């Protein structure tokens, strides 16, 4: 598994090898991902597309370390996260992964600033340093003037920007986003995509984004498609379980 | 940690109505719990204070209560000569022969009849009971139909107030004074000249003899001397012990009643707390998933929910205790079925009861919250996130 082919990358940030994942529903086992392999270079901004139920979220969850593979391995920044214990995985997530959700998933009783500060509670930073970092992250997403607002006092776009600030405040290696614009109007969605593209370019963040919005996919450097648990080469739609051929689309 | 605590607190604030209702339920339980303890404590301290250290009671052998006892005049004078009894400056024994009679009086307001204890006192009775203090009027003159009433009686019974008149023993008696005996059983009695009472009720024997001993240590010698004399057929008891025994059954009854009430109530409140916490968990499954995804360990989630339950319990405990502390303003009067007379006593709050009640409240919250909190911490992250 090689291939140092992504723009701006220096090696695979994420390397997925022969991952299988199925869910059991009652008596029957439903295969979701079948022998999926591919890699994402550092600094890459990848869009994962595919029909609903094709396993996009499942794959993203495995990459982000909040779900377990049945077989296969996932290397992130050189380390196999599938071998980590539950608590090691939690610690790894807190340091290495930034989450962006479709419904923002902010804590309603906390202010924007406190929401952004939340992941820093798991670091050894002092209260003052935490606050400084959180303020900086909020300023970066353009919400310096909304720090003390509760999520319910923010628009959808502002909430998602707060969530992005929360995702980057620990300076993680990778950002995962599951339909980050799925619940937003066209203008807000555009702003969020601008922000994410900016993070990838200026901060060299590796971003994996699940979306079924073609406009969102357009902003990514690379598009990968899943269909019935198999990775499809996005360029020509050919089935490619090994996923070695990275085909940039809409560059 | 500070953020976790404030997260828990703010979640309680956010669900204000549920919080108030649940804490209210717990407050009710803590109220009953504290009230039962305060009542038992009030009763205990009343009866302990009724006796004075160094005093001994002499009663007929086998008497469980004052009214059962009879002490003949001659026998009383014989006992008074014993050397274990303290003497006055003039050489007379510090002893009082008393008669106790139960009478029926009508209560103020309802007019309902209830038993009241009459105590015929001697010249030395007052000196032997330092906890009895005149609050208004004067002491009765010996040889007259004058009486004094304990505060509890004066307040609750018709005709027992200062300057009022009572009829009993086929005579009319004038209340010339009101005495306060603190939190003792004497507060529920009427006192008058022992000879007048014996005349009125056609008694020719005393009920008991109260003596002050030379020292508390003389009790053993005094008892041995009196009880050994086969002519006397008397029992000797320390005054404090005797009155405490008088209400043993009553105190036990109150405690059992209080504890069983509390047990029933607290099961209900615990279920209420559990339902609330379950609802709190169900409504925040998505939040839990988010926190776990961000890297918070199960322990933190557990802590946050347990904290929430603890706060809830503490709030309930504090409110219940506050309400219960208001009970100190009230006096309970009830029939002591060991003496068949009315006994008035208050609710008494001690630091021990405060601590116990708060601990009970938080313990209830903890128990109610633990199962839902454990459940919250166990949910798989991907499943939890689907609930957003
Ligand atoms: N926790 C789960 N339990 C059972 N089935 C699941 C679970 N998560 C996903 N699935 C199933 O796996 C398939 C893929 O789901 P998902 O990865 O969410 O698809 P997508 O995000 O592409 O729409 C679907 O058929 C879904 O019903
Ligand atoms: Mg999905």
Coordinates of N, CA and C and ligand atoms in Angstrom, one line a residue, chain A residues 51-58 61 102 178-179 210 212, chain B residues 386, ligand 2:
Chain A
X51 N -24.8 6.7 -2.5 CA -26.2 6.7 -2.1 C -26.4 6.5 -0.6
X52 N -27.5 6.9 -0.2 CA -27.8 6.7 1.3 C -27.8 5.2 1.6
X53 N -27.2 4.9 2.7 CA -27.1 3.5 3.2 C -25.9 2.8 2.6
X54 N -25.1 3.5 1.9 CA -24.0 2.8 1.2 C -22.8 2.6 2.2
X55 N -22.9 3.1 3.4 CA -21.8 2.9 4.4 C -20.9 4.0 4.6
X56 N -21.2 5.2 4.1 CA -20.3 6.4 4.2 C -20.1 6.7 5.6
X57 N -21.2 6.9 6.4 CA -21.0 7.2 7.8 C -20.2 6.2 8.6
X58 N -20.5 4.9 8.2 CA -19.9 3.8 8.9 C -18.4 3.9 8.7
X61 N -16.9 6.8 10.7 CA -16.9 6.5 12.1 C -15.7 5.6 12.4
X102 N -23.5 16.7 11.2 CA -24.6 17.3 10.4 C -25.4 18.3 11.3
X178 N -19.4 14.7 8.9 CA -20.5 13.9 8.3 C -21.7 14.8 7.9
X179 N -21.7 15.0 6.6 CA -22.8 15.9 6.0 C -22.8 17.2 6.7
X210 N -18.1 13.4 4.5 CA -19.2 12.7 3.9 C -20.2 13.7 3.4
X212 N -23.7 14.2 0.3 CA -24.3 13.8 -1.0 C -24.7 15.0 -1.8
Chain B
X386 N -26.6 8.6 16.8 CA -27.8 8.5 15.9 C -29.0 9.1 16.6
Ligands
LIG2 MG1 -24.7 8.9 6.8

